[in-house]
Structure formats: C-alpha cells, structure tokens
Short mmCIF file of C-alpha atoms in Angstrom, two decimals:
data_model
loop_
_atom_site.label_atom_id
_atom_site.label_comp_id
_atom_site.label_asym_id
_atom_site.label_seq_id
_atom_site.Cartn_x
_atom_site.Cartn_y
_atom_site.Cartn_z
CA UNK A 246 -2.48 7.72 -31.33
CA UNK A 247 0.12 6.00 -29.43
CA UNK A 248 3.64 7.35 -29.64
CA UNK A 249 5.54 4.71 -28.09
CA UNK A 250 7.83 2.30 -29.88
CA UNK A 251 7.00 -0.43 -27.46
CA UNK A 252 4.68 -3.30 -28.55
CA UNK A 253 2.39 -3.07 -25.62
CA UNK A 254 0.24 -5.92 -26.82
CA UNK A 255 3.25 -8.25 -27.03
CA UNK A 256 4.37 -7.26 -23.57
CA UNK A 257 1.05 -7.92 -22.13
CA UNK A 258 1.17 -11.39 -23.40
CA UNK A 259 4.25 -11.84 -20.89
CA UNK A 260 1.89 -11.37 -17.96
CA UNK A 261 -0.42 -14.37 -17.55
CA UNK A 262 -2.54 -12.60 -14.94
CA UNK A 263 -3.60 -9.78 -17.38
CA UNK A 264 -5.75 -12.18 -19.32
CA UNK A 265 -7.98 -13.02 -16.37
CA UNK A 266 -11.40 -11.58 -15.74
CA UNK A 267 -12.71 -10.08 -12.43
CA UNK A 268 -16.25 -10.00 -11.62
CA UNK A 269 -16.98 -11.10 -15.16
CA UNK A 270 -15.01 -8.29 -16.56
CA UNK A 271 -11.56 -8.17 -18.07
CA UNK A 272 -9.01 -7.20 -15.41
CA UNK A 273 -7.83 -3.57 -15.62
CA UNK A 274 -4.96 -3.50 -13.19
CA UNK A 275 -4.24 -0.04 -11.96
CA UNK A 276 -2.68 -0.73 -8.67
CA UNK A 277 0.79 -1.01 -9.69
CA UNK A 278 2.17 1.27 -7.07
CA UNK A 279 1.07 -1.29 -4.39
CA UNK A 280 2.50 -4.28 -6.33
CA UNK A 281 3.45 -4.88 -9.98
CA UNK A 282 2.37 -7.96 -11.84
CA UNK A 283 4.84 -10.72 -12.71
CA UNK A 284 5.98 -11.69 -16.29
CA UNK A 285 6.35 -15.27 -17.27
CA UNK A 286 10.19 -14.67 -17.52
CA UNK A 287 10.18 -14.09 -13.75
CA UNK A 288 7.86 -17.01 -13.08
CA UNK A 289 10.06 -19.22 -15.07
CA UNK A 290 13.08 -18.24 -12.97
CA UNK A 291 10.92 -19.24 -9.79
CA UNK A 292 9.89 -22.63 -11.25
CA UNK A 293 13.40 -23.27 -12.58
CA UNK A 294 14.90 -22.76 -9.05
CA UNK A 295 12.55 -25.06 -7.28
CA UNK A 296 12.56 -27.75 -10.00
CA UNK A 297 16.15 -27.46 -10.93
CA UNK A 298 18.60 -26.43 -8.16
CA UNK A 299 16.71 -25.80 -4.79
CA UNK A 300 19.42 -25.90 -2.19
CA UNK A 301 20.95 -23.94 0.78
CA UNK A 302 23.57 -21.57 -0.25
CA UNK A 303 27.05 -20.77 0.85
CA UNK A 304 27.44 -23.96 2.93
CA UNK A 305 27.02 -27.40 1.00
CA UNK A 306 29.92 -28.93 -0.89
CA UNK A 307 27.38 -30.46 -3.28
CA UNK A 308 26.57 -29.44 -6.75
CA UNK A 309 22.91 -27.99 -6.18
CA UNK A 310 24.32 -25.88 -3.41
CA UNK A 311 26.93 -24.64 -5.56
CA UNK A 312 24.64 -23.94 -8.41
CA UNK A 313 22.12 -22.08 -6.13
CA UNK A 314 24.93 -19.98 -4.66
CA UNK A 315 26.21 -18.97 -8.05
CA UNK A 316 22.87 -17.95 -9.28
CA UNK A 317 22.15 -15.96 -6.08
CA UNK A 318 25.46 -14.14 -6.25
CA UNK A 319 25.02 -13.56 -9.86
CA UNK A 320 21.53 -11.85 -8.97
CA UNK A 321 23.47 -9.69 -6.46
CA UNK A 322 25.83 -8.57 -9.36
CA UNK A 323 22.86 -7.90 -11.66
CA UNK A 324 21.45 -5.60 -8.84
CA UNK A 325 24.74 -3.95 -8.48
CA UNK A 326 25.03 -3.22 -12.13
CA UNK A 327 21.38 -2.14 -12.38
CA UNK A 328 21.71 0.55 -9.64
CA UNK A 329 25.61 1.17 -10.58
CA UNK A 330 26.93 0.33 -6.99
CA UNK A 331 30.64 0.47 -6.86
CA UNK A 332 30.88 -3.03 -5.06
CA UNK A 333 28.78 -6.03 -5.04
CA UNK A 334 28.91 -6.49 -1.22
CA UNK A 335 27.28 -3.00 -1.07
CA UNK A 336 24.12 -4.85 -1.94
CA UNK A 337 22.38 -6.55 0.96
CA UNK A 338 19.50 -8.79 0.20
CA UNK A 339 16.43 -8.04 2.42
CA UNK A 340 12.79 -8.85 2.59
CA UNK A 341 12.00 -5.53 0.94
CA UNK A 342 12.05 -1.74 1.52
CA UNK A 343 10.47 -1.91 4.97
CA UNK A 344 12.99 -4.49 6.24
CA UNK A 345 15.83 -2.41 4.64
CA UNK A 346 14.80 0.65 6.43
CA UNK A 347 14.37 -1.04 9.79
CA UNK A 348 17.80 -2.54 9.32
CA UNK A 349 19.52 0.88 8.82
CA UNK A 350 17.26 2.58 11.66
CA UNK A 351 18.29 -0.32 14.10
CA UNK A 352 21.98 0.12 13.07
CA UNK A 353 21.81 3.75 13.93
CA UNK A 354 20.58 3.15 17.39
CA UNK A 355 24.10 2.76 18.56
CA UNK A 356 25.57 5.81 16.58
CA UNK A 357 23.03 8.45 17.77
CA UNK A 358 22.83 10.37 20.99
CA UNK A 359 20.52 12.65 22.61
CA UNK A 360 20.04 15.89 20.88
CA UNK A 361 20.92 14.66 17.44
CA UNK A 362 18.46 15.45 14.77
CA UNK A 363 17.02 13.41 12.06
CA UNK A 364 15.01 14.78 9.11
CA UNK A 365 12.25 13.14 7.27
CA UNK A 366 9.98 14.42 4.50
CA UNK A 367 6.25 15.23 4.80
CA UNK A 368 5.70 12.95 1.79
CA UNK A 369 6.70 9.68 3.50
CA UNK A 370 5.03 6.34 3.68
CA UNK A 371 4.47 5.09 7.19
CA UNK A 372 7.37 2.66 6.69
CA UNK A 373 9.71 5.59 6.45
CA UNK A 374 8.19 7.40 9.45
CA UNK A 375 7.53 4.82 12.06
CA UNK A 376 10.98 3.09 12.22
CA UNK A 377 12.65 6.63 12.68
CA UNK A 378 10.20 7.65 15.31
CA UNK A 379 11.09 4.41 17.18
CA UNK A 380 14.77 5.30 16.71
CA UNK A 381 14.14 8.64 18.25
CA UNK A 382 12.48 6.97 21.21
CA UNK A 383 15.37 4.71 21.64
CA UNK A 384 18.09 7.35 21.31
CA UNK A 385 16.49 10.69 22.35
CA UNK A 386 17.30 12.12 18.92
CA UNK A 387 14.71 14.56 17.54
CA UNK A 388 12.59 14.09 14.32
CA UNK A 389 12.15 17.17 12.09
CA UNK A 390 9.94 17.26 8.94
CA UNK A 391 10.38 18.89 5.58
CA UNK A 392 7.19 20.49 4.66
CA UNK A 393 5.26 20.17 1.38
CA UNK A 394 3.13 22.51 -0.70
CA UNK A 395 -0.33 22.15 -2.01
CA UNK A 396 1.14 20.59 -5.39
CA UNK A 397 2.64 17.86 -3.18
CA UNK A 398 6.30 19.16 -3.67
CA UNK A 399 8.77 19.38 -0.87
CA UNK A 400 9.78 22.96 0.21
CA UNK A 401 13.52 22.92 -0.19
CA UNK A 402 14.00 26.28 1.37
CA UNK A 403 12.47 25.25 4.55
CA UNK A 404 14.72 21.88 4.39
CA UNK A 405 17.95 24.00 3.99
CA UNK A 406 16.80 25.80 7.24
CA UNK A 407 16.36 22.63 9.28
CA UNK A 408 19.78 21.43 8.38
CA UNK A 409 22.51 22.12 10.95
CA UNK A 410 25.51 20.36 12.52
CA UNK A 411 23.16 18.43 14.89
CA UNK A 412 21.55 16.84 11.76
CA UNK A 413 22.82 13.17 11.61
CA UNK A 414 20.28 11.56 9.00
CA UNK A 415 18.07 12.56 6.43
CA UNK A 416 15.34 10.30 4.92
CA UNK A 417 13.19 10.93 1.94
CA UNK A 418 11.43 8.96 -0.81
CA UNK A 419 12.64 9.15 -4.38
CA UNK A 420 8.96 9.16 -5.46
CA UNK A 421 5.87 9.65 -3.30
CA UNK A 422 3.67 6.54 -3.24
CA UNK A 423 0.51 8.54 -2.52
CA UNK A 424 1.07 11.38 -4.97
CA UNK A 425 3.67 10.28 -7.49
CA UNK A 426 5.86 13.37 -6.84
CA UNK A 427 9.58 12.86 -8.01
CA UNK A 428 11.49 14.56 -5.29
CA UNK A 429 14.74 16.40 -5.93
CA UNK A 430 16.95 13.92 -4.19
CA UNK A 431 20.22 15.09 -5.63
CA UNK A 432 19.79 18.51 -3.91
CA UNK A 433 18.63 16.94 -0.79
CA UNK A 434 21.58 14.61 -0.72
CA UNK A 435 24.09 17.27 -1.43
CA UNK A 436 22.73 19.72 1.21
CA UNK A 437 22.71 16.93 3.87
CA UNK A 438 26.44 15.92 3.13
CA UNK A 439 27.31 19.58 3.42
CA UNK A 440 26.39 19.34 7.19
CA UNK A 441 27.94 15.77 7.40
CA UNK A 442 24.59 13.99 7.60
CA UNK A 443 23.92 10.60 5.94
CA UNK A 444 20.97 10.14 3.70
CA UNK A 445 18.69 7.19 3.17
CA UNK A 446 16.52 7.36 -0.01
CA UNK A 447 13.49 5.03 -0.19
CA UNK A 448 13.49 3.99 -3.76
CA UNK A 449 10.38 1.65 -3.67
CA UNK A 450 8.26 3.80 -5.92
CA UNK A 451 10.92 5.08 -8.11
CA UNK A 452 12.58 1.77 -8.97
CA UNK A 453 9.80 0.65 -11.35
CA UNK A 454 10.17 3.85 -13.46
CA UNK A 455 13.54 5.37 -12.86
CA UNK A 456 16.96 3.71 -12.98
CA UNK A 457 18.76 5.30 -10.11
CA UNK A 458 22.58 5.49 -10.23
CA UNK A 459 23.70 5.38 -6.54
CA UNK A 460 27.14 6.54 -7.32
CA UNK A 461 26.03 9.59 -9.35
CA UNK A 462 23.47 10.35 -6.64
CA UNK A 463 26.32 9.92 -3.95
CA UNK A 464 23.46 8.39 -1.80
CA UNK A 465 24.49 6.64 1.51
CA UNK A 466 21.46 4.19 1.48
CA UNK A 467 19.06 3.40 -1.29
CA UNK A 468 16.26 0.76 -0.64
CA UNK A 469 13.87 -1.06 -2.94
CA UNK A 470 11.33 -3.88 -3.07
CA UNK A 471 11.50 -6.42 -5.87
CA UNK A 472 7.60 -6.76 -6.00
CA UNK A 473 7.09 -3.25 -7.27
CA UNK A 474 9.39 -3.95 -10.31
CA UNK A 475 7.96 -7.23 -11.80
CA UNK A 476 9.69 -9.35 -9.08
CA UNK A 477 8.32 -11.51 -6.34
CA UNK A 478 7.20 -10.42 -2.86
CA UNK A 479 9.34 -10.82 0.12
CA UNK A 480 12.60 -9.73 -1.72
CA UNK A 481 14.30 -6.50 -1.77
CA UNK A 482 17.63 -4.75 -1.26
CA UNK A 483 19.45 -2.41 0.73
CA UNK A 484 22.28 -0.60 -1.00
CA UNK A 485 24.71 0.98 1.55
CA UNK A 486 28.02 2.64 0.92
CA UNK A 487 30.77 0.25 2.13
CA UNK A 488 31.93 2.74 4.83
CA UNK A 489 28.61 3.07 6.29
CA UNK A 490 27.76 -0.64 6.20
CA UNK A 491 31.05 -1.32 8.05
CA UNK A 492 30.01 1.15 10.73
CA UNK A 493 26.50 -0.35 11.40
CA UNK A 494 26.43 -3.23 13.74
CA UNK A 495 24.69 -6.53 12.63
CA UNK A 496 20.93 -6.46 12.53
CA UNK A 497 19.92 -10.01 13.38
CA UNK A 498 22.12 -12.78 14.65
CA UNK A 499 22.23 -16.29 13.32
CA UNK A 500 23.87 -18.60 10.81
CA UNK A 501 25.60 -17.16 7.66
CA UNK A 502 26.36 -13.78 9.42
CA UNK A 503 29.20 -15.18 11.41
CA UNK A 504 33.02 -15.79 11.01
CA UNK A 505 33.78 -17.76 14.24
CA UNK A 506 31.45 -18.65 16.97
CA UNK A 507 32.38 -19.79 20.49
CA UNK A 508 30.50 -19.13 23.79
CA UNK A 509 33.23 -16.55 24.67
CA UNK A 510 33.08 -14.57 21.50
CA UNK A 511 31.60 -14.54 18.09
CA UNK A 512 33.23 -12.63 15.30
CA UNK A 513 31.05 -11.42 12.52
CA UNK A 514 31.20 -12.14 8.88
CA UNK A 515 32.22 -9.35 6.43
CA UNK A 516 29.90 -7.71 3.95
CA UNK A 517 27.40 -8.50 2.71
CA UNK A 518 26.87 -11.65 4.86
CA UNK A 519 27.06 -9.67 8.29
CA UNK A 520 23.56 -8.40 7.44
CA UNK A 521 22.13 -11.59 5.94
CA UNK A 522 21.56 -13.96 8.85
CA UNK A 523 19.89 -17.15 8.32
CA UNK A 524 18.73 -18.88 5.02
CA UNK A 525 17.76 -15.99 2.84
CA UNK A 526 14.98 -15.78 0.27
CA UNK A 527 17.25 -17.55 -2.41
CA UNK A 528 14.61 -17.94 -4.99
CA UNK A 529 13.25 -14.27 -4.42
CA UNK A 530 16.84 -13.02 -4.83
CA UNK A 531 17.30 -14.82 -8.08
CA UNK A 532 13.71 -13.88 -9.35
CA UNK A 533 14.59 -10.27 -8.49
CA UNK A 534 17.59 -10.47 -10.77
CA UNK A 535 15.34 -12.12 -13.53
CA UNK A 536 12.88 -9.09 -13.10
CA UNK A 537 15.78 -6.61 -13.57
CA UNK A 538 16.74 -8.42 -16.78
CA UNK A 539 13.27 -8.35 -18.02
CA UNK A 540 12.76 -4.56 -17.40
CA UNK A 541 16.14 -3.72 -18.72
CA UNK A 542 15.41 -5.67 -21.95
CA UNK A 543 12.36 -3.37 -22.39
CA UNK A 544 14.50 -0.42 -21.35
CA UNK A 545 13.87 2.19 -18.56
CA UNK A 546 13.86 5.18 -21.11
CA UNK A 547 11.17 3.62 -23.16
CA UNK A 548 9.13 2.70 -20.06
CA UNK A 549 9.35 6.18 -18.60
CA UNK A 550 8.30 7.80 -21.82
CA UNK A 551 5.28 5.52 -22.49
CA UNK A 552 4.18 5.76 -18.81
CA UNK A 553 4.28 9.50 -19.11
CA UNK A 554 2.06 9.33 -22.29
CA UNK A 555 -0.35 7.27 -20.12
CA UNK A 556 -0.27 9.92 -17.32
CA UNK A 557 -0.97 12.79 -19.57
CA UNK A 558 -3.76 11.05 -21.41
CA UNK A 559 -5.39 9.74 -18.05
CA UNK A 560 -4.98 13.08 -16.40
CA UNK A 561 -6.73 14.99 -19.11
CA UNK A 562 -9.49 12.49 -19.42
CA UNK A 563 -10.08 12.21 -15.59
CA UNK A 564 -10.06 16.10 -15.11
CA UNK A 565 -12.85 16.21 -17.70
CA UNK A 566 -15.10 14.48 -15.05
CA UNK A 567 -17.13 17.27 -13.26
CA UNK A 568 -16.05 17.66 -9.64
CA UNK A 569 -12.91 15.50 -9.99
CA UNK A 570 -9.85 16.76 -8.04
CA UNK A 571 -6.36 15.48 -8.53
CA UNK A 572 -3.95 15.55 -5.44
CA UNK A 573 -0.38 15.73 -6.23
CA UNK A 574 0.16 18.02 -9.19
CA UNK A 575 3.95 18.21 -8.96
CA UNK A 576 5.70 19.27 -12.27
CA UNK A 577 7.78 16.09 -12.02
CA UNK A 578 5.74 13.02 -11.26
CA UNK A 579 5.48 9.24 -12.14
CA UNK A 580 2.24 7.78 -13.49
CA UNK A 581 0.26 7.88 -10.36
CA UNK A 582 -3.04 9.81 -10.14
CA UNK A 583 -4.62 10.20 -6.74
CA UNK A 584 -8.06 11.77 -6.85
CA UNK A 585 -11.48 12.29 -5.37
CA UNK A 586 -14.79 13.34 -6.91
CA UNK A 587 -16.76 15.86 -4.98
CA UNK A 588 -17.46 14.67 -1.43
CA UNK A 589 -17.89 11.00 -2.45
CA UNK A 590 -15.94 8.75 -0.33
CA UNK A 591 -13.00 7.08 -2.18
CA UNK A 592 -14.03 3.61 -0.87
CA UNK A 593 -17.39 3.89 -2.65
CA UNK A 594 -15.77 4.63 -6.05
CA UNK A 595 -13.18 1.93 -5.53
CA UNK A 596 -15.88 -0.64 -4.68
CA UNK A 597 -17.79 0.08 -7.80
CA UNK A 598 -14.72 0.19 -9.96
CA UNK A 599 -13.86 -3.34 -8.64
CA UNK A 600 -17.19 -4.66 -9.79
CA UNK A 601 -16.31 -3.25 -13.28
CA UNK A 602 -12.93 -5.20 -13.11
CA UNK A 603 -10.90 -2.21 -12.46
CA UNK A 604 -8.31 -2.55 -9.50
CA UNK A 605 -7.31 0.67 -7.85
CA UNK A 606 -6.24 1.48 -4.27
CA UNK A 607 -8.39 3.58 -2.02
CA UNK A 608 -7.68 4.97 1.41
CA UNK A 609 -4.73 6.89 2.87
CA UNK A 610 -2.01 4.76 1.22
CA UNK A 611 -0.12 4.38 4.39
CA UNK A 612 0.69 8.19 4.28
CA UNK A 613 -1.77 9.54 6.76
CA UNK A 614 0.17 12.88 7.36
CA UNK A 615 -0.31 13.57 3.52
CA UNK A 616 -4.26 13.06 3.88
CA UNK A 617 -4.23 15.18 6.98
CA UNK A 618 -2.47 17.90 5.12
CA UNK A 619 -5.19 18.01 2.43
CA UNK A 620 -7.92 17.42 5.02
CA UNK A 621 -9.28 14.33 3.34
CA UNK A 622 -9.81 10.74 4.60
CA UNK A 623 -8.18 9.31 1.58
CA UNK A 624 -7.99 9.20 -2.20
CA UNK A 625 -8.75 6.93 -5.19
CA UNK A 626 -5.27 6.07 -6.53
CA UNK A 627 -4.75 4.84 -10.14
CA UNK A 628 -1.09 3.85 -10.76
CA UNK A 629 0.03 2.77 -14.21
CA UNK A 630 2.67 0.52 -15.57
CA UNK A 631 4.24 0.10 -19.00
CA UNK A 632 1.82 -2.83 -19.54
CA UNK A 633 -1.24 -0.77 -19.22
CA UNK A 634 -3.00 0.73 -22.37
CA UNK A 635 -5.04 3.87 -23.30
CA UNK A 636 -8.08 1.52 -23.64
CA UNK A 637 -7.77 0.63 -19.97
CA UNK A 638 -7.66 4.34 -19.08
CA UNK A 639 -10.88 4.75 -21.08
CA UNK A 640 -12.48 1.88 -18.91
CA UNK A 641 -11.24 3.56 -15.72
CA UNK A 642 -12.71 6.75 -16.84
CA UNK A 643 -16.07 5.30 -17.94
CA UNK A 644 -16.08 3.39 -14.68
CA UNK A 645 -15.58 6.54 -12.44
CA UNK A 646 -18.34 8.29 -14.42
CA UNK A 647 -20.68 5.28 -13.74
CA UNK A 648 -19.77 5.28 -10.10
CA UNK A 649 -20.21 9.03 -9.60
CA UNK A 650 -23.77 8.73 -11.38
CA UNK A 651 -24.78 6.17 -8.93
CA UNK A 652 -23.30 7.60 -5.83
CA UNK A 653 -24.31 11.29 -6.23
CA UNK B 351 -41.89 -9.07 12.31
CA UNK B 352 -39.12 -11.25 13.87
CA UNK B 353 -35.40 -10.94 12.96
CA UNK B 354 -35.75 -14.06 11.10
CA UNK B 355 -38.67 -12.90 8.96
CA UNK B 356 -36.90 -9.67 8.11
CA UNK B 357 -33.68 -11.49 7.26
CA UNK B 358 -35.71 -13.75 4.80
CA UNK B 359 -37.30 -10.68 3.34
CA UNK B 360 -33.90 -9.29 2.55
CA UNK B 361 -32.64 -12.29 1.09
CA UNK B 362 -35.68 -12.37 -1.24
CA UNK B 363 -35.12 -8.85 -2.24
CA UNK B 364 -31.36 -9.46 -3.12
CA UNK B 365 -32.28 -12.51 -5.10
CA UNK B 366 -34.25 -10.33 -7.47
CA UNK B 367 -31.25 -8.68 -8.84
CA UNK B 368 -29.22 -10.06 -11.78
CA UNK B 369 -25.72 -8.76 -10.90
CA UNK B 370 -23.73 -6.93 -8.20
CA UNK B 371 -23.92 -3.62 -9.85
CA UNK B 372 -27.76 -3.62 -9.25
CA UNK B 373 -27.25 -4.81 -5.71
CA UNK B 374 -24.80 -1.97 -5.06
CA UNK B 375 -27.34 0.40 -6.57
CA UNK B 376 -29.98 -0.96 -4.17
CA UNK B 377 -27.51 -0.65 -1.16
CA UNK B 378 -26.89 3.03 -2.20
CA UNK B 379 -30.68 3.59 -2.09
CA UNK B 380 -30.81 1.85 1.26
CA UNK B 381 -27.91 3.95 2.56
CA UNK B 382 -29.78 7.15 1.57
CA UNK B 383 -32.83 6.08 3.65
CA UNK B 384 -30.74 5.35 6.67
CA UNK B 385 -32.25 6.68 9.95
CA UNK B 386 -29.51 9.17 10.70
CA UNK B 387 -27.78 9.46 14.10
CA UNK B 388 -28.26 12.70 16.03
CA UNK B 389 -25.12 14.78 15.56
CA UNK B 390 -24.64 14.91 19.34
CA UNK B 391 -23.80 11.09 19.19
CA UNK B 392 -21.30 11.34 16.41
CA UNK B 393 -18.53 11.01 18.78
CA UNK B 394 -15.18 9.10 18.89
CA UNK B 395 -16.75 6.83 21.43
CA UNK B 396 -19.50 5.72 18.94
CA UNK B 397 -17.11 5.24 16.05
CA UNK B 398 -16.99 1.45 15.25
CA UNK B 399 -13.47 0.30 15.22
CA UNK B 400 -12.39 -1.95 12.37
CA UNK B 401 -14.13 0.07 9.65
CA UNK B 402 -12.07 1.80 7.19
CA UNK B 403 -14.56 4.52 6.48
CA UNK B 404 -16.06 6.22 9.49
CA UNK B 405 -19.28 4.59 10.89
CA UNK B 406 -21.14 5.67 14.05
CA UNK B 407 -23.96 3.81 15.69
CA UNK B 408 -26.20 4.75 18.44
CA UNK B 409 -28.87 2.72 20.40
CA UNK B 410 -32.00 3.82 22.32
CA UNK B 411 -33.96 1.52 24.45
CA UNK B 412 -37.72 2.27 24.60
CA UNK B 413 -40.49 -0.15 25.97
CA UNK B 414 -37.93 -2.83 26.08
CA UNK B 415 -37.11 -2.73 22.41
CA UNK B 416 -33.85 -1.17 20.85
CA UNK B 417 -33.75 1.27 18.20
CA UNK B 418 -30.54 2.18 16.18
CA UNK B 419 -29.55 5.23 14.36
CA UNK B 420 -26.26 5.48 12.43
CA UNK B 421 -24.22 7.40 9.74
CA UNK B 422 -21.17 6.93 7.72
CA UNK B 423 -19.10 9.04 5.38
CA UNK B 424 -19.19 6.30 2.74
CA UNK B 425 -22.53 5.68 1.02
CA UNK B 426 -22.11 1.88 0.33
CA UNK B 427 -21.21 1.52 4.06
CA UNK B 428 -24.40 3.35 5.02
CA UNK B 429 -26.30 0.74 2.85
CA UNK B 430 -24.64 -1.97 4.79
CA UNK B 431 -25.45 -0.39 8.14
CA UNK B 432 -29.14 0.32 6.90
CA UNK B 433 -29.64 -3.44 6.24
CA UNK B 434 -28.39 -4.26 9.70
CA UNK B 435 -30.56 -1.67 11.23
CA UNK B 436 -33.55 -2.89 9.35
CA UNK B 437 -32.95 -6.27 10.89
CA UNK B 438 -32.17 -5.30 14.45
CA UNK B 439 -34.04 -2.13 15.02
CA UNK B 440 -37.31 -2.51 17.03
CA UNK B 441 -36.31 -5.81 18.39
CA UNK B 442 -35.87 -6.99 21.98
CA UNK B 443 -32.25 -7.06 23.18
CA UNK B 444 -32.43 -10.77 24.01
CA UNK B 445 -33.49 -11.61 20.50
CA UNK B 446 -30.67 -9.53 19.08
CA UNK B 447 -28.20 -11.34 21.20
CA UNK B 448 -29.44 -14.63 20.21
CA UNK B 449 -29.99 -13.77 16.48
CA UNK B 450 -27.72 -15.52 13.94
CA UNK B 451 -26.54 -13.50 10.82
CA UNK B 452 -26.36 -16.22 8.25
CA UNK B 453 -28.51 -14.02 5.91
CA UNK B 454 -25.27 -12.13 5.25
CA UNK B 455 -23.74 -15.11 3.69
CA UNK B 456 -27.01 -16.01 1.88
CA UNK B 457 -27.27 -12.69 0.07
CA UNK B 458 -23.40 -13.02 -0.68
CA UNK B 459 -22.70 -9.69 0.91
CA UNK B 460 -19.46 -10.67 2.71
CA UNK B 461 -17.84 -12.20 -0.38
CA UNK B 462 -18.73 -9.18 -2.50
CA UNK B 463 -17.12 -6.73 -0.06
CA UNK B 464 -13.43 -5.97 0.08
CA UNK B 465 -11.62 -7.67 3.06
CA UNK B 466 -11.52 -4.43 4.84
CA UNK B 467 -15.27 -3.81 4.37
CA UNK B 468 -16.05 -7.40 5.31
CA UNK B 469 -14.21 -6.82 8.56
CA UNK B 470 -16.04 -3.59 9.10
CA UNK B 471 -19.34 -5.60 8.71
CA UNK B 472 -18.35 -8.04 11.42
CA UNK B 473 -17.36 -5.10 13.59
CA UNK B 474 -20.78 -3.42 13.07
CA UNK B 475 -22.70 -6.66 14.06
CA UNK B 476 -20.50 -7.02 17.03
CA UNK B 477 -21.28 -3.48 18.08
CA UNK B 478 -24.99 -3.94 17.67
CA UNK B 479 -24.72 -7.03 19.90
CA UNK B 480 -22.63 -5.36 22.42
CA UNK B 481 -25.47 -2.55 22.63
CA UNK B 482 -28.00 -5.39 23.16
CA UNK B 483 -25.93 -7.03 25.85
CA UNK B 484 -25.56 -3.58 27.61
CA UNK B 485 -29.22 -2.75 27.48
CA UNK B 486 -30.34 -6.23 28.37
CA UNK B 487 -29.04 -5.73 31.88
CA UNK B 488 -31.44 -2.57 32.28
CA UNK B 489 -34.47 -4.65 31.52
CA UNK B 490 -36.02 -6.36 34.44
#
C-alpha cells in the first residue's frame, strides 16, 4: 500500500506526455535523471509568454518589454527564494548546469597560477570534469580526485588529506547522476573553507529532490538546470556569492552586460547583468520560475518521502531478479537505480524495455570514470520522479525479466 | 545468391513477424549464430567507431570473394552485424562496393533502433564497404 499523502493520479494528469503510448504500450518514463517531464502549468507559462508579452527585456520603453522584464526578474526572485540566496543578483540566469560550470571555470582562469590545486570528486559527470581539466591546461593548476568506495560513496578521509594551502577550488556534485549517491557536501564545503578554497556544488541531480539552502550550506557556487526539475531545456542558474561573482571577470561580451561602451574603454554592468550578455532565454527563465512554483506547491518533503518509497520498492523488486546487481548502494541516495544483469549488455536490456514502452537510460551516463572504477561498459539506469507509480515499477521489473529471458 | 537476392530473402523473413519483440527475438537468434571473429583480430584497430557497444569486424579475401567475421559485447548488436554479414559475406568486393542497402529501410530496422544504434549501423556498413574498397585493389 502507498504511504504517501500525495494524490499521484491527480499529479499525473498535470503531465500531458504521460498519457501517450510508445511502441503501442503506455509510456513508463523512468529517465527522469536525464530530463524531467513538463507539467501543463509550465507549458502554460511558455504559451502565455509568447502569446501575451514576448519582448526583449531591460531595454524597451514599451509596455510589453516592461511586462517581460518584470516577469523575468520575478522569476529570478523566485529562484533566489527557493535556494535561499541572500541577494537576487547572486542568481545568474544561464543555459543550464554545463554553461554555469564553464562560466565559473573560465572566470577562474585569471585567478589561478601554476602549482595551484583543484579537487574534483570521482563521482562527477563529464561536465564537471572536462571544464576543470581545460582550466588546468590553461593555468598549470593540478587536478586531484577524491576517491570513492564500492558503494559509490566518497572517501572523506582521503579528501581531507588532499586539502592543503595550495587548494584553491573544490568541485563536487550534490547527487551523483550515475549512482544517485547524496554526497556530504556540508562537510566537503567546511573542510575546503578551512584551507581557504572556494567550492562549486553541481546541484543538477539534487535540485529535483532536495531543496538546497545555499546560505546554510555556505557554498560559494551552486549550479542547476531547469529541465531536470519540471522546467524547460536551455535554462538554468548559477548561484554565486556576491564577493566571488564580483571577483570573476565577465564570461562573454555583448549587449546587456555593459555599463558604457566606447572604442577606448568599456565598463561592465554590475551583477547579475555582467554575466548575462545578449538577449537571454527570457521565456526559459520565466518557465523555470513556474516550475519552481509547481514543485513547491507539491512540496519537496512530500516529494522526497514518496520518491524514497518508490526507491525502496523498486530496489527490493529488482534485487529479486536472479543475477541483477545494483551499482551505487550508498546509505543516502536519491531514487536512481543503476544496474546490470549478469553479463548482459545494458544496451540490450534498454532496447527491449523501449519496445515495451519503458524509457530508461543505458550506457556510461557521461561518467566514464565511475564505469571504469567498476570495470563495466555501462549500466541500465532507472530514475524515478514523484509522478511515477509502483505499477510502473512493476512494469519495469516485468520488462527486465522478459528481456533477460530473451537475452540469456 | 546475389546480394540483392539475399536482401530480398531477409525482407521476406522480417515481414513474417507480427511485432518488434518477435523481430528482436529473431535478431538475438541471428546474433548467436554470428561467425565469430578470431580473438587475435579483436583489436582496437578493428573496433568500429560510432558504435556505443563494442563491435569488431574482420575481413578475409579468398578466391576473389570476401568473408567477414565479427563480434560485439551486446547481443542485439551481434544480430545486426549478423544480418549484414549474411548479405555481404561470400561476395565479390566490387559487388559490395556497388550494393545499395535499402533493405534496411524496408525491414524498418533503422527506425526501430535507438539513434545511437542507427548511427552504429551506418558505421558498420561503411566499414564493410571500406574493407571491400581496400581488397578490391588487391584483385587484378
């Protein structure tokens, strides 16, 4: 029996896509860690924008421009409140997590020197590895890695030993996309601050499940994508402490980010506009705000507790399958299950599940170092959202059993 | 049989099935009957780029016809390569180079593969044709 107080069937009606079929079967969407689906409240915000007040912001004297500017800035304040940032201008609109990380990495190019050290966790997505490698190549800084154990948890003792006065930056995800591990970011942040290093936390996988409080965390940078939390693609945010954002140079040049321009000298605009060159994804920012409204109306505590129910149920049901092994068994994890069955290739299971209407991710999940650690080519990953049901878990489990029977 | 005839035979076989689960089952069976590549040829050089699962293909020329052996770590991928090998093994390089591969669209294979697998299929065909071009130059 379901313990949740949420009316899941009513919630599902908010998501038009959930009523479609795939290959003649009802869609069972379990690829939420890649992107979440969009409720009609967010779709309405997108349609309202383009049909009601589409205009460029911060420039026009006309009414539409004013309305669009107001809504966009209101969205920034919604995001500020959601993540409990002290100041609205500490929220920078970006195209998403990857863009946010690159903005910070680029900014640090001018602040690092040869011999400085930056630390990254073994659990990172490629987007939180490659920009830092590129930064190291540009500056001569050295990249060090926090190791993980077989459960998919970071080894904090090893991390503490990596820290020194040379450490300038630490990067870690809040939740691992490949394994679902919730990392002890408060401990990671505190220890980094003790040696004077700045910390960037990649919140892309955490934001749909956990409401992060950037002031309580005392984190220097926190980055998310809207499309993982019921919002549109191509929109996201960079939270940065005001003092850090003031230290970083602008990322891209263009309109909106300037105060005065002459051919002799250009002075830059203040925060947040310094980092928002050009016409932004106005609609995306507004829809991001609508997505936060939607999720907060349901409530993050209720979401987390229901998703945990789904995780426990799905874990028990999947483990009953002969030869099935789950990768990522951290004590604290979100509703993500990465698994393989015997020596069957994850692509084979994923292909057959697709024919049964079940959408999962297969492969290395942009986290090849984790797959190398386990010595596997990849996994099948089922990732759950608050709109999934136990009946869908049953369809997944029956599908995996059918696939295994065909493939063995 | 000519390449064209074999392709028609495969199109007929696929048309007998009612749904894609049955076709997948058939491809899995084909995958199990794939002429396996000798371990010594399972090198990085023989890995087909553009496939998400690992696929190795090796070609031998004997009496002016090519024979192919292959392997993959994914079974459905083995089924796909088995279909291609059935079409192209035992054929003259010139015929392989000139062959069209419309039969893949006729059996609906490409549209029923994930985009990454469909790209892999294109890469496999390209690799087989590359072997044919390379060996063609050895035939007088």
